[in-house]
């Protein structure tokens, strides 16, 4: 456990939410159940924001940049929620870890579309999208742990470049990133 950081209790949750303990237990069987519901909410909300932002763009590269930008904006706007779902989930038990893995996997199909636009789409490694998503989440994880979640949107050009390069090459990715 991090220095100066303690586990959140049900008493902490009800106090922060301004609800009665009974209300908490009317909605959740346990603190763990509440944690999992929080993860589900955050994944659903972030995916919806990504899909909505990406849907407004015409090219795959622009869709990727817009979707990633929407995700980073969500993380920056909800640092406590991001910490819960990206950092704390990894040590919150098997069910939370499984949900975390499912959340990463939910972003894979959005990247996999890049194979259709790549001259080398058939040659790309099968695990490429998982590696890109994992890399992006790792960078975000690191920024959250360092207390820099609010500035996370500044990573957009680097992360877009990182995500695009395997599909369209370094030069094309840098040109696409320069427009951000």
Short mmCIF file of C-alpha atoms in Angstrom, two decimals, residues 14-122:
data_model
loop_
_atom_site.label_atom_id
_atom_site.label_comp_id
_atom_site.label_asym_id
_atom_site.label_seq_id
_atom_site.Cartn_x
_atom_site.Cartn_y
_atom_site.Cartn_z
CA UNK A 14 -21.55 6.72 2.74
CA UNK A 15 -20.07 9.85 4.31
CA UNK A 16 -18.69 11.07 0.97
CA UNK A 17 -21.91 10.18 -0.89
CA UNK A 18 -24.06 11.77 1.80
CA UNK A 19 -26.25 8.71 2.13
CA UNK A 20 -27.28 6.45 4.97
CA UNK A 21 -25.51 3.13 5.48
CA UNK A 22 -28.86 1.39 4.85
CA UNK A 23 -29.11 3.08 1.46
CA UNK A 24 -25.66 1.77 0.56
CA UNK A 25 -26.68 -1.77 1.45
CA UNK A 26 -30.00 -1.38 -0.38
CA UNK A 27 -27.94 -0.90 -3.55
CA UNK A 28 -24.83 -2.98 -2.97
CA UNK A 29 -24.21 -6.29 -1.24
CA UNK A 30 -20.73 -5.23 -0.17
CA UNK A 31 -17.93 -2.74 -0.69
CA UNK A 32 -16.58 -5.09 -3.34
CA UNK A 33 -19.94 -5.06 -5.15
CA UNK A 34 -19.86 -1.25 -5.10
CA UNK A 35 -16.31 -1.28 -6.47
CA UNK A 36 -17.30 -3.57 -9.35
CA UNK A 37 -20.34 -1.42 -10.15
CA UNK A 38 -18.05 1.61 -10.22
CA UNK A 39 -15.75 -0.14 -12.67
CA UNK A 40 -18.68 -1.12 -14.87
CA UNK A 41 -20.00 2.43 -14.88
CA UNK A 42 -16.61 3.93 -15.75
CA UNK A 43 -15.95 1.48 -18.59
CA UNK A 44 -19.41 2.00 -20.07
CA UNK A 45 -19.13 5.78 -19.80
CA UNK A 46 -15.60 5.96 -21.21
CA UNK A 47 -16.40 3.64 -24.11
CA UNK A 48 -19.48 5.69 -24.96
CA UNK A 49 -17.41 8.88 -24.97
CA UNK A 50 -14.77 7.26 -27.16
CA UNK A 51 -17.33 5.92 -29.65
CA UNK A 52 -19.21 9.24 -29.76
CA UNK A 53 -16.05 11.27 -30.37
CA UNK A 54 -14.71 8.83 -32.95
CA UNK A 55 -18.05 8.75 -34.77
CA UNK A 56 -17.75 12.42 -35.60
CA UNK A 57 -14.60 11.89 -37.70
CA UNK A 58 -14.20 10.64 -41.26
CA UNK A 59 -10.80 8.93 -41.38
CA UNK A 60 -9.62 6.07 -39.19
CA UNK A 61 -6.63 8.10 -38.00
CA UNK A 62 -8.88 11.01 -36.98
CA UNK A 63 -11.31 8.61 -35.29
CA UNK A 64 -8.48 7.07 -33.29
CA UNK A 65 -7.20 10.50 -32.23
CA UNK A 66 -10.67 11.76 -31.31
CA UNK A 67 -11.53 8.60 -29.36
CA UNK A 68 -8.25 8.61 -27.48
CA UNK A 69 -8.65 12.32 -26.81
CA UNK A 70 -12.12 11.71 -25.37
CA UNK A 71 -10.75 8.95 -23.15
CA UNK A 72 -7.91 11.12 -21.85
CA UNK A 73 -10.35 13.97 -21.25
CA UNK A 74 -12.55 11.64 -19.20
CA UNK A 75 -9.60 10.45 -17.13
CA UNK A 76 -8.47 14.04 -16.51
CA UNK A 77 -11.97 15.15 -15.55
CA UNK A 78 -12.51 12.23 -13.14
CA UNK A 79 -9.13 11.63 -11.46
CA UNK A 80 -10.53 9.81 -8.42
CA UNK A 81 -12.64 7.52 -10.60
CA UNK A 82 -9.66 6.94 -12.91
CA UNK A 83 -7.48 6.04 -9.94
CA UNK A 84 -10.11 3.60 -8.69
CA UNK A 85 -10.54 1.88 -12.05
CA UNK A 86 -7.00 2.00 -13.43
CA UNK A 87 -4.79 1.81 -10.34
CA UNK A 88 -6.77 0.36 -7.44
CA UNK A 89 -8.49 -2.30 -9.55
CA UNK A 90 -5.21 -4.15 -9.93
CA UNK A 91 -5.05 -4.84 -6.20
CA UNK A 92 -8.77 -5.08 -5.39
CA UNK A 93 -9.09 -8.83 -5.84
CA UNK A 94 -9.70 -11.30 -8.67
CA UNK A 95 -13.11 -9.96 -9.73
CA UNK A 96 -11.82 -6.38 -10.02
CA UNK A 97 -8.73 -7.58 -11.90
CA UNK A 98 -10.95 -9.51 -14.29
CA UNK A 99 -13.08 -6.41 -14.89
CA UNK A 100 -9.92 -4.39 -15.48
CA UNK A 101 -8.77 -6.88 -18.11
CA UNK A 102 -12.23 -6.83 -19.72
CA UNK A 103 -12.08 -3.03 -19.87
CA UNK A 104 -8.77 -3.15 -21.71
CA UNK A 105 -10.14 -5.78 -24.09
CA UNK A 106 -13.15 -3.55 -24.82
CA UNK A 107 -10.84 -1.05 -26.55
CA UNK A 108 -9.06 -3.66 -28.72
CA UNK A 109 -11.71 -3.82 -31.50
CA UNK A 110 -11.56 -0.05 -31.89
CA UNK A 111 -7.88 -0.31 -32.78
CA UNK A 112 -8.19 -3.52 -34.79
CA UNK A 113 -10.03 -1.55 -37.47
CA UNK A 114 -6.66 0.00 -38.30
CA UNK A 115 -5.65 -3.22 -40.03
CA UNK A 116 -8.16 -2.41 -42.76
CA UNK A 117 -6.35 0.87 -43.47
CA UNK A 118 -2.82 -0.46 -43.22
CA UNK A 119 -0.82 -1.63 -46.21
CA UNK A 120 0.65 -4.25 -43.85
CA UNK A 121 -2.59 -5.13 -42.06
CA UNK A 122 -2.28 -8.88 -42.67
#
